[in-house]
Amino acid sequence: RRPVNLLPALAAKARMAAAKGDMAMVTNSGDLISDIVGFVSKVFPQNASGDLNLCPLTSKFCDICTFVCLVIAAFVHLNYEYAETRPAVGPKEDPWMKRFLQLTATLSMGGLLYELCIKATIKTMGLTKTYQDDLTLRNRLRLNMKMIIVFSILTTCYHCMAYDYQYVHKGWLAEYYGGHQIIYSVRYIEWTCCAPIVFSVCGHMSHAPDGTPRNGIIPSALLTGIYCIISWQGLVVKSWFAAWLCIGWAFFSYFVACVEQLYFVFYLKDMGRAGPLRAGLLFYLVVMVGIYGVVYLLPIPGWISATIENKFYCVFDASFKLGSSIMLIATYDISCNEEMRRSAVTTAKDLQRLIDTASVPIFGIDTDWCINQWNQKTCGITGLTQEQALGRPLMDVLHFAKTKEAEELIRKALRGDSVPYLETTITAEGDSPRFYRMMGPWAP
C-alpha cells in the first residue's frame, strides 16, 4: 500500500476550524456591539422634539451648536497647551474642603443605594414582567436605570476627589486676570456625563404607539453635556483667545439650550396634576445651570475664592441629582395614579352604560341591602323610576314569593360566593305578581 499523506487534509481541517473560530468571534463581537447599542438606546431614547412641534428650529440649532462645540474642543486641544496640574486643596488652604467632598460622596452613595433598592424591590417581588408589559410602568424602569447611572458616576467621581485620586489644574485665565482658581477636572467629566441624562429624565414622555420611548429635549440635553467640555477648556487653556472662544460659545450654547427646555416647561405645566411639579423641576435645573455659570466666572477676577466656588459645586451637585430623583418618584407616582384613576373612571362609565341599556332587568344593592343600581329595563318592568327606587331597602320595593331563598341568595352574593339562580315570583309596589328567574345580584 502507498503511504497516505494526511498533512493536507489536517491543514484543511485546521483552516476550517480557524475560520469557524473567527466567525464565532465575529458573532460574539456582533452580539456584544448589539448589547452595547441596546443599552445606550435605553439610556438615550429617540428624540420627540419634532413630534411636539414646540420649537423644531431650536432643536436643530441645538444639534448645530453641539457640533460646533465638538469642533472647538478638538481645535483647542490640538493647537494649544493646558495649564499645569497642582495638588488638591489641602487642610492648610481650607480645612473644610475635604469634608465637603466627603459629604457629597456620601450623599451620592445614598442616592445610588436608594435607586438600587427600588430596582431590587421590583425584581424581588417578581414585578419586572408586569412593568415591561405596561408602557407607563416601563417608563419608570427606564428612569430608574438612568438615575442609577447618574448616581454611579457621581459617587465614583466624588469618592475619587474625596480620597485624592483626582486631576486638578490651575486656572490659567484667572491667573491672567490676577485671580485664583482651582479646577477639579474630574468634576467636569461628571458634568459632561450626567447633565444630559438628568435633563433627559425631565424630558421623558409617554411611549410612541409602537412602544418606542420618546423624549422632548434630547438635543438641548446633549448640548448641555457637550458645552461642559469647552467650559473646562476655557479655564485651563493657555491662550486668551482660545479661552474666551470656549467660554463665549459655552454661554451661547446654554442660552440656545434654554429655549428648548423652557418651551418644554410651558408644555409640561398643563400635563395633568404632575405636570406643574415636573415643569418646576426642569425650570429649577435650567436656573441652576445658569447660576453655575455665574459662579464659574466669579473667581477669574478674584471676586470669590477658589475654595468657595468648589464648595458651592459640592453642595449643589448632590442636591441637583437627589432633587431630581425624589421629584421623579413624586411626579411619576402622581402621573401613574392619575392615569389609573382616569382609566378606572372611563371603565366605570362604560360599565354603567352597558348596565343601563341592557335588555334584561338589572338591579344592585349595597351591604345594607339598599338599592344602588336600577337599570332602564327594571324601570319598565316594575314601573318604578330610578328616583323612586334608589336608596330604598330592596325588600320594601320588591316582594319575593320565596323570601328566605331570595335572602340567602343575596347574602351569598354579598359574601362573594358563587350563587345559583332562583325562580320566584316578584311583586313590585303597585304592580301585579310576575314570575322571574333571578340570578346573583350585583353587589359592589
CSV table of N, CA and C in Angstrom, one decimal, residues 234-380:
chain,number,residue,atom,x,y,z
A,234,GLY,N,-11.9,76.4,28.6
A,234,GLY,CA,-11.8,77.8,28.7
A,234,GLY,C,-11.1,78.3,29.9
A,235,LEU,N,-11.1,77.5,31.0
A,235,LEU,CA,-10.4,77.9,32.2
A,235,LEU,C,-9.0,77.5,32.3
A,236,VAL,N,-8.6,76.4,31.5
A,236,VAL,CA,-7.2,75.8,31.7
A,236,VAL,C,-6.4,76.0,30.5
A,237,VAL,N,-6.9,76.4,29.3
A,237,VAL,CA,-6.1,76.6,28.1
A,237,VAL,C,-5.2,77.8,28.2
A,238,LYS,N,-4.0,77.7,27.7
A,238,LYS,CA,-3.1,78.8,27.9
A,238,LYS,C,-3.1,79.7,26.7
A,239,SER,N,-4.2,80.3,26.5
A,239,SER,CA,-4.4,81.3,25.4
A,239,SER,C,-5.6,82.2,25.7
A,240,TRP,N,-5.4,83.5,25.6
A,240,TRP,CA,-6.6,84.4,25.9
A,240,TRP,C,-7.7,84.2,24.9
A,241,PHE,N,-7.3,84.1,23.6
A,241,PHE,CA,-8.2,84.0,22.5
A,241,PHE,C,-9.0,82.6,22.6
A,242,ALA,N,-8.3,81.5,22.8
A,242,ALA,CA,-8.9,80.2,22.9
A,242,ALA,C,-9.8,80.1,24.2
A,243,ALA,N,-9.4,80.8,25.3
A,243,ALA,CA,-10.2,80.7,26.5
A,243,ALA,C,-11.5,81.4,26.3
A,244,TRP,N,-11.5,82.6,25.8
A,244,TRP,CA,-12.8,83.3,25.6
A,244,TRP,C,-13.6,82.8,24.4
A,245,LEU,N,-13.0,82.1,23.5
A,245,LEU,CA,-13.7,81.4,22.4
A,245,LEU,C,-14.6,80.3,23.1
A,246,CYS,N,-13.9,79.5,23.9
A,246,CYS,CA,-14.6,78.4,24.6
A,246,CYS,C,-15.7,78.9,25.5
A,247,ILE,N,-15.4,79.9,26.4
A,247,ILE,CA,-16.3,80.4,27.3
A,247,ILE,C,-17.5,81.1,26.6
A,248,GLY,N,-17.2,81.9,25.6
A,248,GLY,CA,-18.3,82.6,24.9
A,248,GLY,C,-19.2,81.6,24.2
A,249,TRP,N,-18.7,80.6,23.6
A,249,TRP,CA,-19.6,79.7,22.9
A,249,TRP,C,-20.3,78.8,23.9
A,250,ALA,N,-19.7,78.5,25.0
A,250,ALA,CA,-20.4,77.7,26.0
A,250,ALA,C,-21.6,78.4,26.6
A,251,PHE,N,-21.5,79.7,26.8
A,251,PHE,CA,-22.6,80.5,27.3
A,251,PHE,C,-23.7,80.7,26.2
A,252,PHE,N,-23.2,80.9,25.0
A,252,PHE,CA,-24.2,81.0,23.9
A,252,PHE,C,-25.0,79.7,23.8
A,253,SER,N,-24.3,78.6,23.9
A,253,SER,CA,-24.9,77.3,23.8
A,253,SER,C,-25.9,77.1,25.0
A,254,TYR,N,-25.6,77.6,26.1
A,254,TYR,CA,-26.5,77.5,27.3
A,254,TYR,C,-27.8,78.2,27.0
A,255,PHE,N,-27.7,79.4,26.4
A,255,PHE,CA,-29.0,80.1,26.1
A,255,PHE,C,-29.8,79.5,25.0
A,256,VAL,N,-29.1,78.9,24.0
A,256,VAL,CA,-29.8,78.1,23.0
A,256,VAL,C,-30.5,76.9,23.6
A,257,ALA,N,-29.8,76.2,24.4
A,257,ALA,CA,-30.5,75.0,25.1
A,257,ALA,C,-31.6,75.5,26.0
A,258,CYS,N,-31.5,76.6,26.6
A,258,CYS,CA,-32.6,77.1,27.5
A,258,CYS,C,-33.9,77.3,26.7
A,259,VAL,N,-33.8,77.7,25.5
A,259,VAL,CA,-35.0,78.0,24.7
A,259,VAL,C,-35.9,76.7,24.6
A,260,GLU,N,-35.2,75.6,24.2
A,260,GLU,CA,-36.0,74.4,24.1
A,260,GLU,C,-36.5,73.9,25.4
A,261,GLN,N,-35.6,74.0,26.4
A,261,GLN,CA,-36.0,73.5,27.7
A,261,GLN,C,-37.1,74.3,28.4
A,262,LEU,N,-37.1,75.6,28.2
A,262,LEU,CA,-38.2,76.5,28.7
A,262,LEU,C,-39.5,76.3,27.9
A,263,TYR,N,-39.4,76.1,26.6
A,263,TYR,CA,-40.6,75.7,25.9
A,263,TYR,C,-41.2,74.5,26.4
A,264,PHE,N,-40.4,73.5,26.8
A,264,PHE,CA,-40.9,72.2,27.3
A,264,PHE,C,-41.5,72.4,28.7
A,265,VAL,N,-41.0,73.4,29.5
A,265,VAL,CA,-41.5,73.7,30.8
A,265,VAL,C,-43.0,74.2,30.6
A,266,PHE,N,-43.3,75.1,29.6
A,266,PHE,CA,-44.6,75.5,29.4
A,266,PHE,C,-45.5,74.4,28.9
A,267,TYR,N,-44.9,73.4,28.2
A,267,TYR,CA,-45.7,72.3,27.7
A,267,TYR,C,-46.1,71.4,28.9
A,268,LEU,N,-45.1,71.2,29.8
A,268,LEU,CA,-45.4,70.3,30.9
A,268,LEU,C,-46.4,70.8,31.9
A,269,LYS,N,-46.5,72.1,32.1
A,269,LYS,CA,-47.3,72.6,33.2
A,269,LYS,C,-48.8,72.3,33.0
A,270,ASP,N,-49.2,72.0,31.8
A,270,ASP,CA,-50.6,71.6,31.6
A,270,ASP,C,-50.8,70.1,31.4
A,271,MET,N,-49.8,69.3,31.8
A,271,MET,CA,-49.9,67.9,31.6
A,271,MET,C,-50.4,67.2,32.9
A,272,GLY,N,-51.6,67.4,33.3
A,272,GLY,CA,-52.2,66.7,34.5
A,272,GLY,C,-51.7,67.3,35.8
A,273,ARG,N,-51.9,66.6,36.9
A,273,ARG,CA,-51.6,67.0,38.2
A,273,ARG,C,-50.0,67.0,38.4
A,274,ALA,N,-49.3,66.1,37.8
A,274,ALA,CA,-47.9,66.0,37.9
A,274,ALA,C,-47.2,67.0,37.0
A,275,GLY,N,-47.9,67.6,36.1
A,275,GLY,CA,-47.2,68.5,35.1
A,275,GLY,C,-46.6,69.7,35.8
A,276,PRO,N,-47.2,70.4,36.7
A,276,PRO,CA,-46.6,71.6,37.3
A,276,PRO,C,-45.3,71.2,38.1
A,277,LEU,N,-45.3,70.0,38.8
A,277,LEU,CA,-44.1,69.5,39.5
A,277,LEU,C,-43.0,69.3,38.6
A,278,ARG,N,-43.3,68.6,37.5
A,278,ARG,CA,-42.2,68.3,36.5
A,278,ARG,C,-41.7,69.6,35.9
A,279,ALA,N,-42.6,70.5,35.6
A,279,ALA,CA,-42.2,71.8,35.0
A,279,ALA,C,-41.3,72.6,36.0
A,280,GLY,N,-41.7,72.5,37.2
A,280,GLY,CA,-40.9,73.2,38.3
A,280,GLY,C,-39.5,72.6,38.4
A,281,LEU,N,-39.4,71.3,38.3
A,281,LEU,CA,-38.1,70.6,38.4
A,281,LEU,C,-37.2,71.0,37.2
A,282,LEU,N,-37.8,71.0,36.0
A,282,LEU,CA,-37.0,71.4,34.8
A,282,LEU,C,-36.6,72.8,34.9
A,283,PHE,N,-37.5,73.7,35.3
A,283,PHE,CA,-37.2,75.1,35.5
A,283,PHE,C,-36.0,75.3,36.5
A,284,TYR,N,-36.1,74.6,37.6
A,284,TYR,CA,-35.0,74.6,38.6
A,284,TYR,C,-33.7,74.2,38.0
A,285,LEU,N,-33.7,73.2,37.2
A,285,LEU,CA,-32.4,72.7,36.6
A,285,LEU,C,-31.8,73.8,35.7
A,286,VAL,N,-32.7,74.4,34.9
A,286,VAL,CA,-32.3,75.4,33.9
A,286,VAL,C,-31.7,76.6,34.7
A,287,VAL,N,-32.3,77.0,35.7
A,287,VAL,CA,-31.8,78.2,36.5
A,287,VAL,C,-30.5,77.8,37.2
A,288,MET,N,-30.5,76.6,37.8
A,288,MET,CA,-29.3,76.2,38.5
A,288,MET,C,-28.0,76.1,37.6
A,289,VAL,N,-28.2,75.7,36.3
A,289,VAL,CA,-27.1,75.6,35.4
A,289,VAL,C,-26.6,77.1,35.1
A,290,GLY,N,-27.6,78.0,35.0
A,290,GLY,CA,-27.2,79.4,34.8
A,290,GLY,C,-26.4,79.9,36.0
A,291,ILE,N,-26.9,79.6,37.3
A,291,ILE,CA,-26.2,80.0,38.5
A,291,ILE,C,-24.8,79.4,38.5
A,292,TYR,N,-24.7,78.1,38.1
A,292,TYR,CA,-23.3,77.5,38.0
A,292,TYR,C,-22.4,78.4,37.1
A,293,GLY,N,-23.0,78.8,36.0
A,293,GLY,CA,-22.2,79.7,35.0
A,293,GLY,C,-21.7,80.9,35.7
A,294,VAL,N,-22.5,81.6,36.5
A,294,VAL,CA,-22.1,82.8,37.2
A,294,VAL,C,-21.0,82.5,38.2
A,295,VAL,N,-21.2,81.5,39.0
A,295,VAL,CA,-20.2,81.1,40.0
A,295,VAL,C,-18.9,80.7,39.3
A,296,TYR,N,-19.0,80.1,38.1
A,296,TYR,CA,-17.9,79.6,37.3
A,296,TYR,C,-17.0,80.8,36.9
A,297,LEU,N,-17.6,82.0,36.7
A,297,LEU,CA,-16.8,83.2,36.2
A,297,LEU,C,-16.3,84.0,37.4
A,298,LEU,N,-16.9,84.0,38.6
A,298,LEU,CA,-16.5,84.9,39.6
A,298,LEU,C,-15.1,84.8,40.1
A,299,PRO,N,-14.5,83.6,40.2
A,299,PRO,CA,-13.1,83.5,40.6
A,299,PRO,C,-12.1,84.1,39.6
A,300,ILE,N,-12.5,84.3,38.4
A,300,ILE,CA,-11.5,84.8,37.4
A,300,ILE,C,-11.0,86.2,37.7
A,301,PRO,N,-11.9,87.1,38.1
A,301,PRO,CA,-11.3,88.4,38.5
A,301,PRO,C,-11.0,88.5,40.0
A,302,GLY,N,-11.2,87.3,40.7
A,302,GLY,CA,-10.9,87.3,42.1
A,302,GLY,C,-12.0,87.7,43.0
A,303,TRP,N,-13.3,87.7,42.5
A,303,TRP,CA,-14.4,88.2,43.3
A,303,TRP,C,-14.8,87.2,44.4
A,304,ILE,N,-14.6,85.9,44.2
A,304,ILE,CA,-14.8,84.9,45.3
A,304,ILE,C,-13.6,84.0,45.2
A,305,SER,N,-13.3,83.3,46.4
A,305,SER,CA,-12.2,82.5,46.4
A,305,SER,C,-12.4,81.1,45.7
A,306,ALA,N,-11.4,80.5,45.3
A,306,ALA,CA,-11.5,79.2,44.6
A,306,ALA,C,-12.1,78.1,45.4
A,307,THR,N,-11.9,78.2,46.8
A,307,THR,CA,-12.5,77.1,47.6
A,307,THR,C,-14.0,77.3,47.8
A,308,ILE,N,-14.4,78.6,47.8
A,308,ILE,CA,-15.9,78.8,47.9
A,308,ILE,C,-16.6,78.3,46.7
A,309,GLU,N,-16.0,78.5,45.5
A,309,GLU,CA,-16.5,78.0,44.3
A,309,GLU,C,-16.7,76.5,44.3
A,310,ASN,N,-15.7,75.8,44.7
A,310,ASN,CA,-15.7,74.4,44.8
A,310,ASN,C,-16.7,73.8,45.8
A,311,LYS,N,-16.8,74.5,47.0
A,311,LYS,CA,-17.8,74.1,48.0
A,311,LYS,C,-19.2,74.3,47.5
A,312,PHE,N,-19.4,75.3,46.7
A,312,PHE,CA,-20.7,75.5,46.1
A,312,PHE,C,-21.1,74.4,45.2
A,313,TYR,N,-20.1,74.0,44.4
A,313,TYR,CA,-20.4,72.8,43.5
A,313,TYR,C,-20.7,71.5,44.3
A,314,CYS,N,-19.9,71.4,45.4
A,314,CYS,CA,-20.1,70.2,46.2
A,314,CYS,C,-21.6,70.1,46.7
A,315,VAL,N,-22.1,71.2,47.3
A,315,VAL,CA,-23.4,71.2,47.8
A,315,VAL,C,-24.5,71.0,46.8
A,316,PHE,N,-24.4,71.7,45.7
A,316,PHE,CA,-25.5,71.7,44.7
A,316,PHE,C,-25.3,70.5,43.7
A,317,ASP,N,-24.2,69.9,43.5
A,317,ASP,CA,-24.1,68.7,42.7
A,317,ASP,C,-25.0,67.6,43.3
A,318,ALA,N,-24.9,67.4,44.6
A,318,ALA,CA,-25.7,66.4,45.2
A,318,ALA,C,-27.2,66.7,45.2
A,319,SER,N,-27.5,68.0,45.6
A,319,SER,CA,-28.9,68.4,45.6
A,319,SER,C,-29.5,68.3,44.2
A,320,PHE,N,-28.7,68.7,43.2
A,320,PHE,CA,-29.1,68.6,41.8
A,320,PHE,C,-29.7,67.3,41.5
A,321,LYS,N,-28.9,66.2,41.8
A,321,LYS,CA,-29.3,64.9,41.4
A,321,LYS,C,-30.3,64.3,42.4
A,322,LEU,N,-30.1,64.5,43.7
A,322,LEU,CA,-31.1,63.9,44.6
A,322,LEU,C,-32.5,64.6,44.5
A,323,GLY,N,-32.5,65.9,44.2
A,323,GLY,CA,-33.8,66.5,44.0
A,323,GLY,C,-34.5,66.0,42.8
A,324,SER,N,-33.7,65.7,41.7
A,324,SER,CA,-34.3,65.1,40.5
A,324,SER,C,-34.9,63.7,40.8
A,325,SER,N,-34.1,62.9,41.6
A,325,SER,CA,-34.6,61.6,41.9
A,325,SER,C,-35.8,61.6,42.7
A,326,ILE,N,-35.9,62.4,43.8
A,326,ILE,CA,-37.0,62.5,44.6
A,326,ILE,C,-38.2,63.0,43.9
A,327,MET,N,-38.0,64.1,43.2
A,327,MET,CA,-39.1,64.7,42.4
A,327,MET,C,-39.6,63.7,41.3
A,328,LEU,N,-38.7,62.9,40.8
A,328,LEU,CA,-39.1,62.0,39.8
A,328,LEU,C,-40.1,60.9,40.3
A,329,ILE,N,-39.8,60.4,41.5
A,329,ILE,CA,-40.6,59.5,42.2
A,329,ILE,C,-42.0,60.1,42.4
A,330,ALA,N,-42.0,61.3,43.0
A,330,ALA,CA,-43.3,62.0,43.3
A,330,ALA,C,-44.1,62.2,42.1
A,331,THR,N,-43.5,62.8,41.0
A,331,THR,CA,-44.3,63.2,39.8
A,331,THR,C,-44.7,61.9,39.1
A,332,TYR,N,-43.8,60.9,39.1
A,332,TYR,CA,-44.2,59.7,38.3
A,332,TYR,C,-45.3,59.0,39.0
A,333,ASP,N,-45.3,58.9,40.4
A,333,ASP,CA,-46.4,58.2,41.1
A,333,ASP,C,-47.7,59.0,40.9
A,334,ILE,N,-47.6,60.3,40.9
A,334,ILE,CA,-48.9,61.1,40.7
A,334,ILE,C,-49.4,60.8,39.3
A,335,SER,N,-48.5,60.8,38.3
A,335,SER,CA,-48.9,60.5,36.9
A,335,SER,C,-49.5,59.2,36.8
A,336,CYS,N,-48.9,58.1,37.4
A,336,CYS,CA,-49.5,56.8,37.3
A,336,CYS,C,-50.8,56.7,38.0
A,337,ASN,N,-50.9,57.3,39.2
A,337,ASN,CA,-52.2,57.3,39.9
A,337,ASN,C,-53.3,58.0,39.1
A,338,GLU,N,-52.9,59.2,38.5
A,338,GLU,CA,-53.9,59.9,37.7
A,338,GLU,C,-54.3,59.1,36.5
A,339,GLU,N,-53.4,58.4,35.8
A,339,GLU,CA,-53.7,57.6,34.7
A,339,GLU,C,-54.6,56.5,35.0
A,340,MET,N,-54.3,55.8,36.2
A,340,MET,CA,-55.1,54.7,36.6
A,340,MET,C,-56.5,55.2,37.0
A,341,ARG,N,-56.6,56.3,37.7
A,341,ARG,CA,-57.9,56.9,38.0
A,341,ARG,C,-58.7,57.2,36.8
A,342,ARG,N,-58.1,57.8,35.8
A,342,ARG,CA,-58.8,58.2,34.6
A,342,ARG,C,-59.3,56.9,33.9
A,343,SER,N,-58.4,55.9,33.9
A,343,SER,CA,-58.8,54.6,33.2
A,343,SER,C,-60.0,54.0,34.0
A,344,ALA,N,-59.9,54.0,35.3
A,344,ALA,CA,-61.0,53.4,36.1
A,344,ALA,C,-62.3,54.2,35.9
A,345,VAL,N,-62.3,55.5,35.8
A,345,VAL,CA,-63.5,56.3,35.6
A,345,VAL,C,-64.1,55.9,34.3
A,346,THR,N,-63.2,55.8,33.2
A,346,THR,CA,-63.7,55.5,31.9
A,346,THR,C,-64.3,54.1,31.9
A,347,THR,N,-63.7,53.2,32.5
A,347,THR,CA,-64.2,51.8,32.6
A,347,THR,C,-65.6,51.8,33.3
A,348,ALA,N,-65.6,52.5,34.4
A,348,ALA,CA,-66.9,52.5,35.2
A,348,ALA,C,-68.0,53.2,34.4
A,349,LYS,N,-67.7,54.2,33.7
A,349,LYS,CA,-68.8,54.8,32.8
A,349,LYS,C,-69.2,53.9,31.7
A,350,ASP,N,-68.3,53.2,31.1
A,350,ASP,CA,-68.7,52.2,30.1
A,350,ASP,C,-69.5,51.1,30.7
A,351,LEU,N,-69.1,50.6,31.9
A,351,LEU,CA,-69.9,49.5,32.5
A,351,LEU,C,-71.3,50.0,32.9
A,352,GLN,N,-71.4,51.2,33.4
A,352,GLN,CA,-72.7,51.8,33.8
A,352,GLN,C,-73.6,52.0,32.5
A,353,ARG,N,-73.0,52.4,31.4
A,353,ARG,CA,-73.8,52.5,30.2
A,353,ARG,C,-74.3,51.1,29.7
A,354,LEU,N,-73.5,50.1,29.8
A,354,LEU,CA,-73.9,48.8,29.5
A,354,LEU,C,-75.0,48.3,30.4
A,355,ILE,N,-74.9,48.6,31.7
A,355,ILE,CA,-76.0,48.1,32.6
A,355,ILE,C,-77.3,48.9,32.3
A,356,ASP,N,-77.2,50.2,32.1
A,356,ASP,CA,-78.4,50.9,31.9
A,356,ASP,C,-79.1,50.5,30.6
A,357,THR,N,-78.4,50.1,29.6
A,357,THR,CA,-79.0,49.8,28.3
A,357,THR,C,-79.2,48.3,28.1
A,358,ALA,N,-79.0,47.5,29.1
A,358,ALA,CA,-79.1,46.1,29.0
A,358,ALA,C,-80.5,45.7,28.7
A,359,SER,N,-80.7,44.6,28.0
A,359,SER,CA,-82.0,44.1,27.6
A,359,SER,C,-82.7,43.2,28.7
A,360,VAL,N,-82.0,43.1,29.8
A,360,VAL,CA,-82.6,42.3,30.9
A,360,VAL,C,-82.6,43.2,32.1
A,361,PRO,N,-83.5,43.0,33.1
A,361,PRO,CA,-83.5,43.8,34.3
A,361,PRO,C,-82.3,43.5,35.2
A,362,ILE,N,-81.7,44.6,35.6
A,362,ILE,CA,-80.5,44.5,36.5
A,362,ILE,C,-80.7,45.5,37.6
A,363,PHE,N,-80.6,45.0,38.8
A,363,PHE,CA,-80.6,45.9,40.0
A,363,PHE,C,-79.5,45.5,40.9
A,364,GLY,N,-79.0,46.5,41.6
A,364,GLY,CA,-77.8,46.2,42.5
A,364,GLY,C,-78.2,46.8,43.9
A,365,ILE,N,-77.5,46.2,44.9
A,365,ILE,CA,-77.7,46.6,46.3
A,365,ILE,C,-76.3,46.8,47.0
A,366,ASP,N,-76.3,47.6,48.1
A,366,ASP,CA,-75.1,47.7,48.8
A,366,ASP,C,-75.1,46.8,50.0
A,367,THR,N,-74.2,46.9,50.9
A,367,THR,CA,-74.1,46.0,52.1
A,367,THR,C,-75.3,46.1,53.1
A,368,ASP,N,-76.0,47.3,53.0
A,368,ASP,CA,-77.2,47.5,53.8
A,368,ASP,C,-78.5,47.0,53.2
A,369,TRP,N,-78.3,46.4,52.0
A,369,TRP,CA,-79.4,45.9,51.2
A,369,TRP,C,-80.3,47.0,50.6
A,370,CYS,N,-79.7,48.2,50.5
A,370,CYS,CA,-80.4,49.3,49.9
A,370,CYS,C,-80.0,49.3,48.4
A,371,ILE,N,-81.0,49.7,47.5
A,371,ILE,CA,-80.8,49.6,46.1
A,371,ILE,C,-79.9,50.8,45.7
A,372,ASN,N,-78.8,50.4,44.9
A,372,ASN,CA,-77.9,51.4,44.4
A,372,ASN,C,-77.8,51.3,42.8
A,373,GLN,N,-78.5,50.4,42.2
A,373,GLN,CA,-78.4,50.2,40.8
A,373,GLN,C,-79.8,49.8,40.3
A,374,TRP,N,-80.3,50.4,39.3
A,374,TRP,CA,-81.7,50.2,38.8
A,374,TRP,C,-81.8,50.6,37.4
A,375,ASN,N,-81.6,49.6,36.4
A,375,ASN,CA,-81.5,49.9,35.0
A,375,ASN,C,-82.8,50.2,34.4
A,376,GLN,N,-82.7,50.6,33.1
A,376,GLN,CA,-83.9,51.0,32.4
A,376,GLN,C,-84.9,49.9,32.2
A,377,LYS,N,-84.4,48.7,32.0
A,377,LYS,CA,-85.3,47.5,31.8
A,377,LYS,C,-86.1,47.2,33.1
A,378,THR,N,-85.4,47.4,34.3
A,378,THR,CA,-86.0,47.2,35.6
A,378,THR,C,-87.1,48.2,35.8
A,379,CYS,N,-86.8,49.5,35.3
A,379,CYS,CA,-87.8,50.5,35.4
A,379,CYS,C,-89.1,50.2,34.6
A,380,GLY,N,-88.9,49.6,33.4
A,380,GLY,CA,-90.0,49.3,32.6
A,380,GLY,C,-90.8,48.2,33.1
